[in-house]
XYZ file of N, CA and C in Angstrom:
324
model
N -10.553 -8.578 -0.020
C -9.502 -7.679 0.408
C -8.472 -8.477 1.181
N -7.214 -8.262 0.812
C -6.150 -9.013 1.467
C -4.796 -8.380 1.146
N -3.836 -8.786 1.928
C -2.444 -8.424 1.687
C -1.772 -9.643 1.075
N -0.925 -9.409 0.092
C -0.192 -10.502 -0.511
C 1.297 -10.173 -0.462
N 2.040 -10.988 0.279
C 3.493 -10.838 0.368
C 4.123 -11.695 -0.727
N 5.074 -11.112 -1.439
C 5.753 -11.823 -2.515
C 7.254 -11.625 -2.408
N 8.027 -12.659 -2.732
C 9.479 -12.471 -2.811
C 9.815 -11.700 -4.085
N 10.865 -10.912 -4.041
C 11.324 -10.195 -5.231
C 12.403 -11.031 -5.907
N 12.852 -10.588 -7.049
C 13.868 -11.344 -7.786
C 15.203 -11.413 -7.055
N 15.429 -10.499 -6.127
C 16.699 -10.491 -5.392
C 16.538 -11.010 -3.960
N 15.581 -11.927 -3.757
C 15.362 -12.603 -2.470
C 14.981 -11.658 -1.331
N 14.304 -10.588 -1.672
C 13.760 -9.689 -0.671
C 12.239 -9.838 -0.718
N 11.504 -8.981 -0.012
C 10.057 -9.129 0.061
C 9.342 -7.797 -0.143
N 8.120 -7.881 -0.655
C 7.249 -6.713 -0.813
C 5.818 -7.207 -0.642
N 4.890 -6.272 -0.468
C 3.497 -6.681 -0.389
C 2.609 -5.739 -1.184
N 1.464 -6.276 -1.564
C 0.410 -5.510 -2.206
C -0.844 -5.627 -1.365
N -1.585 -4.542 -1.272
C -2.921 -4.568 -0.692
C -3.884 -4.645 -1.860
N -4.757 -5.659 -1.814
C -5.715 -5.856 -2.901
C -7.127 -5.601 -2.405
N -7.931 -5.000 -3.272
C -9.346 -4.773 -2.982
C -10.107 -6.077 -3.230
N -11.396 -6.067 -2.931
C -12.206 -7.275 -3.112
C -12.258 -7.749 -4.552
N -12.078 -6.834 -5.522
C -12.066 -7.219 -6.935
C -10.684 -7.707 -7.379
N -9.780 -7.905 -6.420
C -8.418 -8.404 -6.624
C -7.490 -7.383 -7.281
N -7.931 -6.136 -7.399
C -7.092 -5.079 -7.961
C -6.112 -4.591 -6.897
N -4.851 -4.411 -7.279
C -3.841 -3.879 -6.363
C -4.126 -2.402 -6.135
N -4.262 -2.011 -4.862
C -4.560 -0.605 -4.557
C -3.420 0.085 -3.803
N -2.445 -0.703 -3.320
C -1.290 -0.115 -2.632
C -0.135 -1.107 -2.722
N 1.055 -0.605 -3.035
C 2.247 -1.437 -3.142
C 3.301 -0.914 -2.178
N 3.942 -1.844 -1.478
C 4.950 -1.465 -0.493
C 6.309 -1.238 -1.139
N 7.215 -0.794 -0.310
C 8.621 -0.752 -0.683
C 9.153 -2.187 -0.638
N 10.413 -2.387 -0.971
C 11.049 -3.695 -0.871
C 11.717 -3.802 0.498
N 11.483 -4.932 1.150
C 12.023 -5.184 2.489
C 13.075 -6.284 2.426
N 14.048 -6.196 3.316
C 15.116 -7.197 3.388
C 14.599 -8.543 3.886
N 13.648 -8.518 4.818
C 13.161 -9.743 5.445
C 11.638 -9.802 5.412
N 11.106 -11.011 5.445
C 9.654 -11.197 5.439
C 9.013 -10.549 6.663
N 9.663 -10.641 7.818
C 9.109 -10.032 9.035
C 8.965 -8.521 8.879
N 9.884 -7.899 8.175
C 9.783 -6.459 7.944
C 8.576 -6.132 7.069
N 8.277 -6.998 6.098
C 7.077 -6.808 5.275
C 5.829 -6.951 6.139
N 5.835 -7.914 7.055
C 4.708 -8.080 7.980
C 4.547 -6.844 8.865
N 5.660 -6.270 9.293
C 5.612 -5.033 10.080
C 5.047 -3.884 9.243
N 5.392 -3.852 7.957
C 4.850 -2.844 7.050
C 3.338 -2.985 6.899
N 2.864 -4.217 6.825
C 1.422 -4.468 6.754
C 0.743 -3.954 8.017
N 1.342 -4.232 9.173
C 0.781 -3.736 10.435
C 0.700 -2.209 10.428
N 1.671 -1.557 9.815
C 1.669 -0.100 9.737
C 0.556 0.391 8.807
N 0.314 -0.315 7.699
C -0.796 0.045 6.820
C -2.116 -0.129 7.558
N -2.247 -1.224 8.303
C -3.472 -1.467 9.069
C -3.724 -0.345 10.082
N -2.660 0.165 10.684
C -2.789 1.218 11.700
C -2.999 2.602 11.097
N -2.363 2.879 9.974
C -2.377 4.226 9.397
C -3.324 4.407 8.221
N -3.685 3.317 7.555
C -4.502 3.378 6.355
C -5.898 3.962 6.502
N -6.556 3.759 7.638
C -7.921 4.279 7.747
C -8.033 5.808 7.819
N -6.948 6.520 7.993
C -7.007 7.962 8.281
C -6.521 8.809 7.114
N -7.388 9.682 6.610
C -7.067 10.493 5.431
C -5.848 11.388 5.629
N -5.560 11.776 6.863
C -4.411 12.655 7.124
C -3.075 11.986 6.785
N -3.064 10.652 6.634
C -1.828 9.924 6.367
C -1.537 9.743 4.878
N -2.400 10.296 4.023
C -2.219 10.185 2.578
C -1.684 11.492 2.019
N -0.754 11.372 1.091
C -0.227 12.548 0.407
C -0.519 12.404 -1.085
N -1.136 13.442 -1.655
C -1.452 13.463 -3.084
C -0.216 13.951 -3.838
N 0.150 13.228 -4.893
C 1.311 13.593 -5.691
C 0.950 13.516 -7.177
N 1.834 14.054 -8.013
C 1.648 13.991 -9.456
C 2.961 13.543 -10.075
N 2.886 12.572 -10.986
C 4.087 12.049 -11.643
C 4.620 13.060 -12.650
N 5.797 12.774 -13.177
C 6.377 13.655 -14.197
C 5.536 13.649 -15.474
N 4.709 12.605 -15.641
C 3.809 12.534 -16.793
C 2.436 13.142 -16.464
N 2.378 13.887 -15.359
C 1.154 14.568 -14.907
C 0.023 13.622 -14.513
N 0.379 12.428 -14.044
C -0.621 11.471 -13.576
C -0.712 11.553 -12.053
N -1.922 11.685 -11.519
C -2.066 11.725 -10.065
C -1.849 10.347 -9.444
N -1.254 10.335 -8.263
C -1.100 9.125 -7.464
C -0.997 9.562 -6.020
N -0.894 8.606 -5.112
C -0.772 8.954 -3.699
C 0.175 8.005 -2.987
N 0.650 8.461 -1.844
C 1.434 7.610 -0.951
C 0.756 7.620 0.415
N 0.938 6.520 1.128
C 0.464 6.398 2.502
C 1.683 6.504 3.395
N 1.604 7.381 4.400
C 2.732 7.597 5.301
C 2.397 7.158 6.718
N 3.433 6.691 7.415
C 3.307 6.355 8.829
C 3.369 7.646 9.645
N 3.132 7.541 10.935
C 3.162 8.709 11.819
C 4.505 9.425 11.787
N 5.594 8.680 11.519
C 6.926 9.290 11.480
C 7.240 9.920 10.125
N 6.269 9.906 9.199
C 6.458 10.516 7.888
C 7.040 9.587 6.846
N 7.404 8.366 7.238
C 7.980 7.408 6.299
C 6.885 6.848 5.386
N 7.208 6.720 4.119
C 6.247 6.168 3.162
C 6.117 4.667 3.380
N 4.877 4.207 3.551
C 4.587 2.787 3.750
C 4.218 2.132 2.427
N 3.479 2.853 1.599
C 3.029 2.290 0.336
C 2.699 3.365 -0.667
N 2.614 2.944 -1.930
C 2.378 3.856 -3.042
C 1.281 3.271 -3.926
N 0.484 4.144 -4.493
C -0.585 3.705 -5.391
C -0.067 3.563 -6.816
N -0.948 3.098 -7.666
C -0.702 3.123 -9.103
C -0.870 4.555 -9.605
N -0.586 4.790 -10.856
C -0.853 6.081 -11.471
C -2.315 6.084 -11.936
N -2.982 7.203 -11.735
C -4.388 7.326 -12.093
C -4.562 8.306 -13.235
N -5.705 8.199 -13.921
C -5.994 9.080 -15.054
C -6.595 10.406 -14.616
N -7.103 10.455 -13.369
C -7.706 11.703 -12.876
C -7.561 11.784 -11.360
N -7.697 12.986 -10.843
C -7.641 13.187 -9.398
C -8.808 12.474 -8.717
N -9.967 12.459 -9.371
C -11.132 11.773 -8.805
C -10.865 10.273 -8.661
N -10.185 9.686 -9.627
C -9.839 8.262 -9.553
C -8.852 8.008 -8.414
N -7.899 8.925 -8.234
C -6.942 8.789 -7.129
C -7.669 8.886 -5.792
N -8.634 9.778 -5.695
C -9.435 9.899 -4.466
C -10.194 8.606 -4.189
N -10.740 7.997 -5.226
C -11.436 6.717 -5.064
C -10.457 5.641 -4.596
N -9.225 5.701 -5.086
C -8.191 4.761 -4.639
C -7.885 4.923 -3.160
N -7.790 6.166 -2.702
C -7.551 6.434 -1.279
C -8.694 5.866 -0.442
N -9.912 6.103 -0.876
C -11.071 5.579 -0.152
C -11.012 4.053 -0.073
N -10.619 3.423 -1.159
C -10.502 1.968 -1.168
C -9.426 1.490 -0.192
N -8.286 2.176 -0.146
C -7.244 1.806 0.820
C -7.758 1.994 2.242
N -8.459 3.095 2.491
C -8.987 3.335 3.831
C -9.912 2.197 4.274
N -10.724 1.715 3.376
C -11.661 0.638 3.695
C -10.934 -0.706 3.831
N -10.071 -1.017 2.874
C -9.446 -2.338 2.801
C -8.208 -2.511 3.681
N -7.645 -1.413 4.173
C -6.410 -1.505 4.962
C -6.602 -2.282 6.264
N -7.809 -2.372 6.746
C -8.074 -3.085 8.000
C -8.058 -4.606 7.856
N -7.944 -5.084 6.628
C -7.953 -6.528 6.394
C -6.877 -7.226 7.233
N -7.234 -8.389 7.720
C -6.282 -9.211 8.471
C -5.879 -10.439 7.685
N -6.334 -10.515 6.422
C -5.999 -11.644 5.553
C -4.654 -11.375 4.900
N -3.684 -12.256 5.143
C -2.346 -12.111 4.596
C -1.962 -13.432 3.944
N -1.628 -13.375 2.658
C -1.176 -14.569 1.953
C 0.252 -14.337 1.481
N 0.941 -15.431 1.229
C 2.314 -15.352 0.757
C 2.448 -16.173 -0.516
N 3.070 -15.589 -1.531
C 3.396 -16.337 -2.741
C 4.883 -16.626 -2.701
N 5.230 -17.853 -2.912
C 6.661 -18.218 -2.843
C 7.078 -18.976 -4.073
C-alpha cells in the first residue's frame, strides 16, 4: 500500500492510492504544485479511515463508484467504476485500510 505522485502531461501533479496488490483504489484531482498533492495525501490519510466521508455515486452508464470527501465537503479522490455495488463497497473498505499508509513515491 502506497501513494504514488505523478506529473501530468501539463506539468501538474496527481496521486493514486494503491493497495498491496498494486491496484489503484483512489485517484486524486490534478494539482498545480507537488506540495498541494502532498497536502491532498495528508487529507486522504486523515479522512480515509471513516465511512462517513465516502459518497456512493452512479455513473451515467449505471456503474457504481465512490468519492472520498474532506470535512469541508471537497472531493479528495475518486474511485474507478465498479461492476456492482458490492465491489464498490469492497473498494471503500480497501481505501479505509490503505489510506493510513505513509509510503509516498514519486514518478518523474
